[in-house]
CSV table of N, CA and C and ligand atoms in Angstrom, one decimal:
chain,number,residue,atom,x,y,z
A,1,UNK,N,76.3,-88.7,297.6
A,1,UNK,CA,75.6,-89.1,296.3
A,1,UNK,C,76.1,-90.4,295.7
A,2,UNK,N,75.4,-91.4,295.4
A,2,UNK,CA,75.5,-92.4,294.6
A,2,UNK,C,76.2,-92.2,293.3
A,3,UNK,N,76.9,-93.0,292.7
A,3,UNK,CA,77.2,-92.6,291.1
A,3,UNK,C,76.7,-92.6,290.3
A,4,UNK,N,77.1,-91.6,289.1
A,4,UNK,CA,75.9,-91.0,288.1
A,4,UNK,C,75.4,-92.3,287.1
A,5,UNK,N,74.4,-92.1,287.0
A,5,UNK,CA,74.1,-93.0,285.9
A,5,UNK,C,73.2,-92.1,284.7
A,6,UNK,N,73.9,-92.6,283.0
A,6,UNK,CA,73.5,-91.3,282.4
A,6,UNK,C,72.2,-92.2,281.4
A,7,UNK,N,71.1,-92.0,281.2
A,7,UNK,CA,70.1,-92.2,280.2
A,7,UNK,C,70.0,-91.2,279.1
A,8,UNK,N,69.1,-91.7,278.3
A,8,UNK,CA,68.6,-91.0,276.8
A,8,UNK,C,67.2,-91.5,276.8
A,9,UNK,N,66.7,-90.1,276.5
A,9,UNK,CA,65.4,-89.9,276.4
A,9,UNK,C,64.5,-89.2,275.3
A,10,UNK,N,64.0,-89.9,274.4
A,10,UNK,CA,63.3,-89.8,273.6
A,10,UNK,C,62.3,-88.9,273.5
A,11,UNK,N,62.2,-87.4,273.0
A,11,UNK,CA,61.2,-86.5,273.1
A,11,UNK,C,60.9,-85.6,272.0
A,12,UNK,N,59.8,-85.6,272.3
A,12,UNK,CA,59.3,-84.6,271.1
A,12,UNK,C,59.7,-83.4,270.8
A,13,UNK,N,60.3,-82.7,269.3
A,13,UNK,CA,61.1,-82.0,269.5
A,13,UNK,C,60.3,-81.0,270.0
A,14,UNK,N,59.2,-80.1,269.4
A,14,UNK,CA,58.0,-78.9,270.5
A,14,UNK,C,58.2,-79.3,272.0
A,15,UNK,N,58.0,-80.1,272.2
A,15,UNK,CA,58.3,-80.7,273.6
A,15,UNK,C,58.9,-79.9,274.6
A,16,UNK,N,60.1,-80.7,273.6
A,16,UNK,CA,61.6,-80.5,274.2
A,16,UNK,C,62.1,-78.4,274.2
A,17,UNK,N,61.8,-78.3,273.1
A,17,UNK,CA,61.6,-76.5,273.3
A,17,UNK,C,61.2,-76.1,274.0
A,18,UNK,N,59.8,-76.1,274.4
A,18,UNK,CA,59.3,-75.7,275.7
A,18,UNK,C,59.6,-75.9,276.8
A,19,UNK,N,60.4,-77.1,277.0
A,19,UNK,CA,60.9,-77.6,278.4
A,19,UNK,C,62.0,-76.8,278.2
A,20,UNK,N,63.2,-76.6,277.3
A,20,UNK,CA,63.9,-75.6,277.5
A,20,UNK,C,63.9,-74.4,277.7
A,21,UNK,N,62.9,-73.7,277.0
A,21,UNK,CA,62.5,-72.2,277.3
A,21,UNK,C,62.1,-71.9,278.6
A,22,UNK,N,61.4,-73.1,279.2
A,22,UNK,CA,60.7,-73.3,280.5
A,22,UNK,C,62.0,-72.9,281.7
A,23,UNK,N,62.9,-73.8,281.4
A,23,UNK,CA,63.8,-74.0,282.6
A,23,UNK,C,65.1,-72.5,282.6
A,24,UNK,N,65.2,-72.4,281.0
A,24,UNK,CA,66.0,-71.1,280.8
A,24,UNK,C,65.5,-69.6,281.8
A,25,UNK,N,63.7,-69.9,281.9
A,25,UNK,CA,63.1,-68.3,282.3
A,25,UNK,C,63.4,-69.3,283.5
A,26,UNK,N,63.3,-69.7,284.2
A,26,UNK,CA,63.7,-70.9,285.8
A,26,UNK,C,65.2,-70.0,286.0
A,27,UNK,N,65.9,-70.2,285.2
A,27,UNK,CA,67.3,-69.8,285.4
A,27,UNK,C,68.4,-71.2,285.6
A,28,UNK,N,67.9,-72.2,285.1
A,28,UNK,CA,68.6,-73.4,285.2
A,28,UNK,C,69.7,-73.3,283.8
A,29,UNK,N,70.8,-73.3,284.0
A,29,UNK,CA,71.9,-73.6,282.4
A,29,UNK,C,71.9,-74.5,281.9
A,30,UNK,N,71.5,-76.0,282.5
A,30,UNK,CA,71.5,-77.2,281.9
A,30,UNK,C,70.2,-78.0,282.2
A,31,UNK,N,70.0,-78.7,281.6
A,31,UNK,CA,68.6,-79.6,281.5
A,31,UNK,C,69.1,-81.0,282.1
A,32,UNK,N,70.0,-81.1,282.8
A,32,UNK,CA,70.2,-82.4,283.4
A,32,UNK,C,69.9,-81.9,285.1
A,33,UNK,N,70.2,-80.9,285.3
A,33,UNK,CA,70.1,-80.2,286.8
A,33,UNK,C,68.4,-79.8,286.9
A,34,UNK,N,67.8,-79.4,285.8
A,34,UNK,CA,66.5,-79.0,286.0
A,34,UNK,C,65.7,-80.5,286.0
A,35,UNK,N,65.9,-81.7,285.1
A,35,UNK,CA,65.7,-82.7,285.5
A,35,UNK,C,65.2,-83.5,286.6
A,36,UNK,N,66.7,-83.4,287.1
A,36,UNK,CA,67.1,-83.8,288.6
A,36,UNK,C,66.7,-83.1,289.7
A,37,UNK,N,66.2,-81.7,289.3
A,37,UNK,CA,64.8,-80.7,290.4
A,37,UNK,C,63.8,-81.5,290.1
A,38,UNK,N,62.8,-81.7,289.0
A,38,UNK,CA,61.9,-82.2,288.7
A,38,UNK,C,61.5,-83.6,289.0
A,39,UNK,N,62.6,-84.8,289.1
A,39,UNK,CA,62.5,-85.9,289.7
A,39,UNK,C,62.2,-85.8,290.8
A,40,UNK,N,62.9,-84.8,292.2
A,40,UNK,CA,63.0,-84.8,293.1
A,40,UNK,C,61.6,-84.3,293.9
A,41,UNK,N,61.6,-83.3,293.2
A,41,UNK,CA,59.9,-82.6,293.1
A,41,UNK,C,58.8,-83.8,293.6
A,42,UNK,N,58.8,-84.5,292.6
A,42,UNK,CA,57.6,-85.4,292.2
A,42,UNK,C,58.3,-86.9,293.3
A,43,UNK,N,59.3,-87.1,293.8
A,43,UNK,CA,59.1,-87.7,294.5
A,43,UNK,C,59.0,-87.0,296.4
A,44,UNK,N,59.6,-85.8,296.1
A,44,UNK,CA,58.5,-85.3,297.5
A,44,UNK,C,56.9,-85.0,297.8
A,45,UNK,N,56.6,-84.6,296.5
A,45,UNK,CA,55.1,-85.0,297.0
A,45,UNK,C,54.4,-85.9,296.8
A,46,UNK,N,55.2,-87.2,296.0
A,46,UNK,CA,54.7,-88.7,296.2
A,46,UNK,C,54.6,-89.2,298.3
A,47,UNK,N,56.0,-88.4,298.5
A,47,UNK,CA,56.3,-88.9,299.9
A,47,UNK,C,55.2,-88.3,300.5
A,48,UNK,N,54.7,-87.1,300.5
A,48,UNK,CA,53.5,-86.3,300.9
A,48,UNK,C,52.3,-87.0,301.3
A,49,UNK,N,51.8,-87.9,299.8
A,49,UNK,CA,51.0,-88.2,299.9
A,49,UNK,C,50.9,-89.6,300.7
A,50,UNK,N,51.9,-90.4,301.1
A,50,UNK,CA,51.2,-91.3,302.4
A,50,UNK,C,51.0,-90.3,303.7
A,51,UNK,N,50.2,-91.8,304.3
A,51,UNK,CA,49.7,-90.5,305.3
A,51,UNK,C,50.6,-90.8,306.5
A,52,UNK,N,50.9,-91.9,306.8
A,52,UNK,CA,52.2,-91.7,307.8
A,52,UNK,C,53.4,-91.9,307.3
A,53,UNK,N,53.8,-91.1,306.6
A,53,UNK,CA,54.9,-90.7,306.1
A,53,UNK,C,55.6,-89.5,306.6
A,54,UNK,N,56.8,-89.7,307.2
A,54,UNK,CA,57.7,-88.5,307.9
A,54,UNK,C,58.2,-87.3,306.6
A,55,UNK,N,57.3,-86.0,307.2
A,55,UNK,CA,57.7,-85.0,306.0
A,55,UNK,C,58.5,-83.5,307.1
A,56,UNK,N,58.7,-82.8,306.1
A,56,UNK,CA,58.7,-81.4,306.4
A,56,UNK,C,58.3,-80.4,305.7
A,57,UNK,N,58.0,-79.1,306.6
A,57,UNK,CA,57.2,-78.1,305.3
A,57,UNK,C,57.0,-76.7,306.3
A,58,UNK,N,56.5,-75.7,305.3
A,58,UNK,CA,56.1,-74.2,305.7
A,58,UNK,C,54.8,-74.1,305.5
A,59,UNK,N,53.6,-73.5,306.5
A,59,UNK,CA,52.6,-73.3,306.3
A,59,UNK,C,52.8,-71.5,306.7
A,60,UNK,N,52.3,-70.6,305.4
A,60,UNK,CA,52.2,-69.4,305.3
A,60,UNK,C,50.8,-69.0,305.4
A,61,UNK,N,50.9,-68.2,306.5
A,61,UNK,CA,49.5,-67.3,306.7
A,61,UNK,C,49.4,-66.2,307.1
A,62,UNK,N,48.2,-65.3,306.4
A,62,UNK,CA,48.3,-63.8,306.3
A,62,UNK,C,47.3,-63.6,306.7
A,63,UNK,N,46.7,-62.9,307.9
A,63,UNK,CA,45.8,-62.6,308.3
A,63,UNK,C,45.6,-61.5,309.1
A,64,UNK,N,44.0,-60.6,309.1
A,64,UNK,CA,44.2,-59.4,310.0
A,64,UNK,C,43.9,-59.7,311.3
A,65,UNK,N,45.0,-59.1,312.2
A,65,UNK,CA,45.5,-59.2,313.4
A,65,UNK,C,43.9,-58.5,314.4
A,66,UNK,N,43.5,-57.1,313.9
A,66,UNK,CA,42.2,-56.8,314.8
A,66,UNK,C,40.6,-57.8,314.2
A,67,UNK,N,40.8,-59.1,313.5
A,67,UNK,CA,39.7,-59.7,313.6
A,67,UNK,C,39.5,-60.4,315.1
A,68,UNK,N,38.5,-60.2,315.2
A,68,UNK,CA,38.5,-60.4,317.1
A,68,UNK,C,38.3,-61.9,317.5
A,69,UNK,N,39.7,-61.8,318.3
A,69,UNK,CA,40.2,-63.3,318.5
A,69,UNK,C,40.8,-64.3,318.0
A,70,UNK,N,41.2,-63.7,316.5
A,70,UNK,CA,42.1,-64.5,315.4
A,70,UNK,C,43.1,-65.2,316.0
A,71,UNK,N,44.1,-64.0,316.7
A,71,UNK,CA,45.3,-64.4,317.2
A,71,UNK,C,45.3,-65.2,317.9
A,72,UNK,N,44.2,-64.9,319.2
A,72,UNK,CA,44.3,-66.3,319.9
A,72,UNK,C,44.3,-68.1,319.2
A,73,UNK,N,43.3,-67.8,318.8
A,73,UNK,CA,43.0,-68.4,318.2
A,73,UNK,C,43.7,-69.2,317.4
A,74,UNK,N,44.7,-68.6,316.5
A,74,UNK,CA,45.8,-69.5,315.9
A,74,UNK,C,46.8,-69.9,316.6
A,75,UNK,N,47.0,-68.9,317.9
A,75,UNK,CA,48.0,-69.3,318.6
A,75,UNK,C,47.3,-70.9,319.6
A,76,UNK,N,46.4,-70.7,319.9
A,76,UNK,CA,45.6,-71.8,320.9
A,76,UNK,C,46.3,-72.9,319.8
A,77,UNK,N,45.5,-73.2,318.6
A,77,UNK,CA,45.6,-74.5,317.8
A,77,UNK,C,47.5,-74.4,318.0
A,78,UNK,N,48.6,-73.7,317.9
A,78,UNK,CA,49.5,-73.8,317.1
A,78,UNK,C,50.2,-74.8,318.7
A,79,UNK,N,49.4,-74.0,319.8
A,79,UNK,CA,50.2,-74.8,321.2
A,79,UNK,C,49.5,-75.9,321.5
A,80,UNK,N,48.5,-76.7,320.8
A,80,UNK,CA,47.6,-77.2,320.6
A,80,UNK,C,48.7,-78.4,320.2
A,81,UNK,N,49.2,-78.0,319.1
A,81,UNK,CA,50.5,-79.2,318.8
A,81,UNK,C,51.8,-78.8,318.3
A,82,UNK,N,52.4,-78.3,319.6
A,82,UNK,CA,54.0,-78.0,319.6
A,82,UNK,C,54.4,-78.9,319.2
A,83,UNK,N,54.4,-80.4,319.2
A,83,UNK,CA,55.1,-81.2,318.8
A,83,UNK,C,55.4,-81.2,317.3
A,84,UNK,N,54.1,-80.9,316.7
A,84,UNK,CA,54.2,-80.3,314.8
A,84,UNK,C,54.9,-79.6,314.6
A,85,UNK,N,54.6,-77.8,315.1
A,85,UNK,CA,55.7,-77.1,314.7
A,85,UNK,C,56.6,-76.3,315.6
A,86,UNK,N,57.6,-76.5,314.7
A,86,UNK,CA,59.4,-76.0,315.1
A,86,UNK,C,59.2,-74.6,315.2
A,87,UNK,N,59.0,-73.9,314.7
A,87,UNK,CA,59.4,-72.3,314.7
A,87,UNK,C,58.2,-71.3,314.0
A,88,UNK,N,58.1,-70.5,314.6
A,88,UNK,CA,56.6,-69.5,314.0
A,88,UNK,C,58.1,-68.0,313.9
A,89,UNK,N,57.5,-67.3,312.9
A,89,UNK,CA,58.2,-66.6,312.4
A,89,UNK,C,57.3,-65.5,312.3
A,90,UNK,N,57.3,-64.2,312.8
A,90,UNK,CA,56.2,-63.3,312.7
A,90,UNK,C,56.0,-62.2,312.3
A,91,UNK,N,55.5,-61.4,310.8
A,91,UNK,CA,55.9,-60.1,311.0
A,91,UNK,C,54.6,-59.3,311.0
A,92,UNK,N,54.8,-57.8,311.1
A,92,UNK,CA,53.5,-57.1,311.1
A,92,UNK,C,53.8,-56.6,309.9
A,93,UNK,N,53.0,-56.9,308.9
A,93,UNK,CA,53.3,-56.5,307.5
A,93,UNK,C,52.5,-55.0,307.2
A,94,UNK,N,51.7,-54.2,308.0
A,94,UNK,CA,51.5,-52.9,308.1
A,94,UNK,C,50.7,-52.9,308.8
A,95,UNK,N,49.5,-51.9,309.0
A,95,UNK,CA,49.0,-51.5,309.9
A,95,UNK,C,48.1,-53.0,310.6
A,96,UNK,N,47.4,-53.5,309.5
A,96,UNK,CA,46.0,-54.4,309.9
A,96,UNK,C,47.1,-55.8,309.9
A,97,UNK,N,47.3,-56.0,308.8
A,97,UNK,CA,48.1,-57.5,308.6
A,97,UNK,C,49.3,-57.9,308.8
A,98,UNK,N,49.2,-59.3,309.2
A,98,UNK,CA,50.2,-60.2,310.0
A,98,UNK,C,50.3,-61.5,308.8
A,99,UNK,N,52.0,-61.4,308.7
A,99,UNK,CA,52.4,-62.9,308.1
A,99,UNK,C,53.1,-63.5,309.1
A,100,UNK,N,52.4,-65.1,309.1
A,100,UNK,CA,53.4,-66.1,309.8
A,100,UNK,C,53.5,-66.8,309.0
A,101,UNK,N,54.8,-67.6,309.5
A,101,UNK,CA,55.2,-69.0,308.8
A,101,UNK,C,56.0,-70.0,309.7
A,102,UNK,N,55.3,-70.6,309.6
A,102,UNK,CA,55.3,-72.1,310.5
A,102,UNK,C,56.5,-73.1,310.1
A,103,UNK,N,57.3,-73.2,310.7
A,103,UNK,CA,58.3,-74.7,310.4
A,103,UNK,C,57.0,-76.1,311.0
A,104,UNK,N,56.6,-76.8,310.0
A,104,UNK,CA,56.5,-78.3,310.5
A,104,UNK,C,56.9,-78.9,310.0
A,105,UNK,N,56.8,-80.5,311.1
A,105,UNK,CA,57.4,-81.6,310.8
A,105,UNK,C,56.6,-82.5,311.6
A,106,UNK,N,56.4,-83.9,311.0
A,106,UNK,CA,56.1,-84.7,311.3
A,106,UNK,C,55.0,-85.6,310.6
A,107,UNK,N,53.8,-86.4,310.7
A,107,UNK,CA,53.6,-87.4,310.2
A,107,UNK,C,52.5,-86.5,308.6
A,108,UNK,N,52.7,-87.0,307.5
A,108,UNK,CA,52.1,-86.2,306.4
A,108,UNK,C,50.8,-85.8,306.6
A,109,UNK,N,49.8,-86.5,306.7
A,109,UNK,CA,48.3,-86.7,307.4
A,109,UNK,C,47.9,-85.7,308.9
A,110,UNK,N,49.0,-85.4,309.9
A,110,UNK,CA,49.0,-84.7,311.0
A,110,UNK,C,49.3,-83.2,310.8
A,111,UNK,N,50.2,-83.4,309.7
A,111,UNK,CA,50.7,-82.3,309.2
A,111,UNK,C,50.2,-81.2,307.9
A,112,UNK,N,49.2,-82.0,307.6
A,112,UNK,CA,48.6,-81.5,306.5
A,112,UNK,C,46.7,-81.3,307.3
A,113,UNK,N,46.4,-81.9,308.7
A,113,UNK,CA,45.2,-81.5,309.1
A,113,UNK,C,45.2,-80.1,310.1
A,114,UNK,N,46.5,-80.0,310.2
A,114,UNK,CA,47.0,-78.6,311.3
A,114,UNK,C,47.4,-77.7,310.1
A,115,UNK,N,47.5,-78.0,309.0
A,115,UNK,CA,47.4,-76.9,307.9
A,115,UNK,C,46.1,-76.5,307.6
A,116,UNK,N,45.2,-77.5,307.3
A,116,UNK,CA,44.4,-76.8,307.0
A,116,UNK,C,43.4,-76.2,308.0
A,117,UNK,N,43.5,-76.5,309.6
A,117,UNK,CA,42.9,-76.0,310.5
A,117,UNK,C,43.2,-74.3,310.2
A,118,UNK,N,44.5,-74.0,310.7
A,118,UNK,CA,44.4,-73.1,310.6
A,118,UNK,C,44.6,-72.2,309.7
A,119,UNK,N,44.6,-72.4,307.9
A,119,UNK,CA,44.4,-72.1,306.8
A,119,UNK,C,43.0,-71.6,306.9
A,120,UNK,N,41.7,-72.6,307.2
A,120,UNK,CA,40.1,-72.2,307.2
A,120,UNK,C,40.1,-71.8,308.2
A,121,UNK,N,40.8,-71.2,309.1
A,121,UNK,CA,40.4,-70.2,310.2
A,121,UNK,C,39.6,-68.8,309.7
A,122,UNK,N,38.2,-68.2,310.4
A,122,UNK,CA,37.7,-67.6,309.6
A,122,UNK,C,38.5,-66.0,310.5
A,123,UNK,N,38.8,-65.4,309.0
A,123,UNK,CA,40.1,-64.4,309.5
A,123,UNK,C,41.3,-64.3,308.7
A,124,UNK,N,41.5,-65.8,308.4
A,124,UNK,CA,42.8,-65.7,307.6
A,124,UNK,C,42.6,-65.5,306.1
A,125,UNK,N,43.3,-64.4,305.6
A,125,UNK,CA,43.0,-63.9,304.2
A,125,UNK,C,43.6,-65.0,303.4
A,126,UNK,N,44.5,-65.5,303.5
A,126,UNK,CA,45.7,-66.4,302.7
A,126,UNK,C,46.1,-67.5,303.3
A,127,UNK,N,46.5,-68.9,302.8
A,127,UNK,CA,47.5,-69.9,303.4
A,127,UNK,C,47.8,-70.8,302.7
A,128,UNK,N,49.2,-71.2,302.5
A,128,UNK,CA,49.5,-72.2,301.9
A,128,UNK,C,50.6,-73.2,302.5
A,129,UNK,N,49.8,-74.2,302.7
A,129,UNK,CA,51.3,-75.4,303.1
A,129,UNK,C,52.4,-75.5,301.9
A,130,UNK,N,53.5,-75.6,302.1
A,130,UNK,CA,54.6,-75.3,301.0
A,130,UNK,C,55.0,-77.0,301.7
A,131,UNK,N,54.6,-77.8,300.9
A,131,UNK,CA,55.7,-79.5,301.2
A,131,UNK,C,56.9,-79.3,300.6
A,132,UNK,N,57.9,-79.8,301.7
A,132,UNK,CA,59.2,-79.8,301.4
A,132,UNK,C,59.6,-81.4,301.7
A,133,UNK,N,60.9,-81.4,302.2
A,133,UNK,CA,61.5,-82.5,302.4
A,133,UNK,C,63.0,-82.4,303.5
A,134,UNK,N,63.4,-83.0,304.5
A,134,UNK,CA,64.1,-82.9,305.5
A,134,UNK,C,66.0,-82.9,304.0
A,135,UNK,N,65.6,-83.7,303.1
A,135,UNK,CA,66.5,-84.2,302.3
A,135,UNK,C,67.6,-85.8,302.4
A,136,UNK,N,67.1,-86.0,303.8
A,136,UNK,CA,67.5,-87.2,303.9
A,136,UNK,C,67.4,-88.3,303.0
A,137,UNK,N,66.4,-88.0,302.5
A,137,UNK,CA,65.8,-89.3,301.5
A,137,UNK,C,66.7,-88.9,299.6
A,138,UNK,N,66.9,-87.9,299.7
A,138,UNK,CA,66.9,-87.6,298.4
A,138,UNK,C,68.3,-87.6,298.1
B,201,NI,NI1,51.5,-58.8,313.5
């Protein structure tokens, strides 16, 4: 980490209460640490949004396993581009439904069209790309 540099920031006091009560039910004890999430936040999904920009992330999907041919089907797209994702994680969450979650990596735009492929797969009850960040940058 670089050395700290400290500012003062000007805020409305309503404001400023809410942003504390906010971070308190968060579980943060200081507002310079919940800050410094919130900076960081907003510069990972600034990084998101180029499109060839080198990201990382989880894509979570819940869907029933006896829709006919789902499985393949996600599985086809997901070998479709090994090079995207790192690790499929699998459970049978009870009788009918199945959660996965995808490790990807790679270009934002590649990574975000193999989310939504198989997010609008018809079958899948649920999905959400979760953008993260390798942390290199940050
Ligand atoms: Ni399953």
């Amino acid at each position: 980490m670089s050395e700290l540099s400290r500012i003062g920031v000007a805020i409305d006091s309503e404001l400023l209460k809410k942003f504390d009560d906010h971070i308190a039910m968060r579980g943060y004890t200081n507002r310079s640490e919940a800050f410094r999430d919130m900076i960081r936040d907003e510069l990972v999904q600034k990084n998101w949004e180029r499109p060839d920009s080198n990201v990382v992330g989880t894509v979570t999907l819940v869907y029933d396993h006896h829709v006919r041919m789902l499985n393949e089907r996600l599985t086809d797209m997901q070998h479709d581009h090994h090079h995207n994702i790192l690790s499929t994680l699998h459970v049978h969450l009870d009788h009918d439904n199945c959660l996965e979650v995808l490790v990807v990596r790679g270009k934002a735009e590649a990574v975000r069209k193999i989310a939504d492929a198989l997010i609008s797969t018809k079958g899948v009850k649920h999905g959400r790309l979760t953008i993260t960040t390798s942390g290199a940058e940050l």
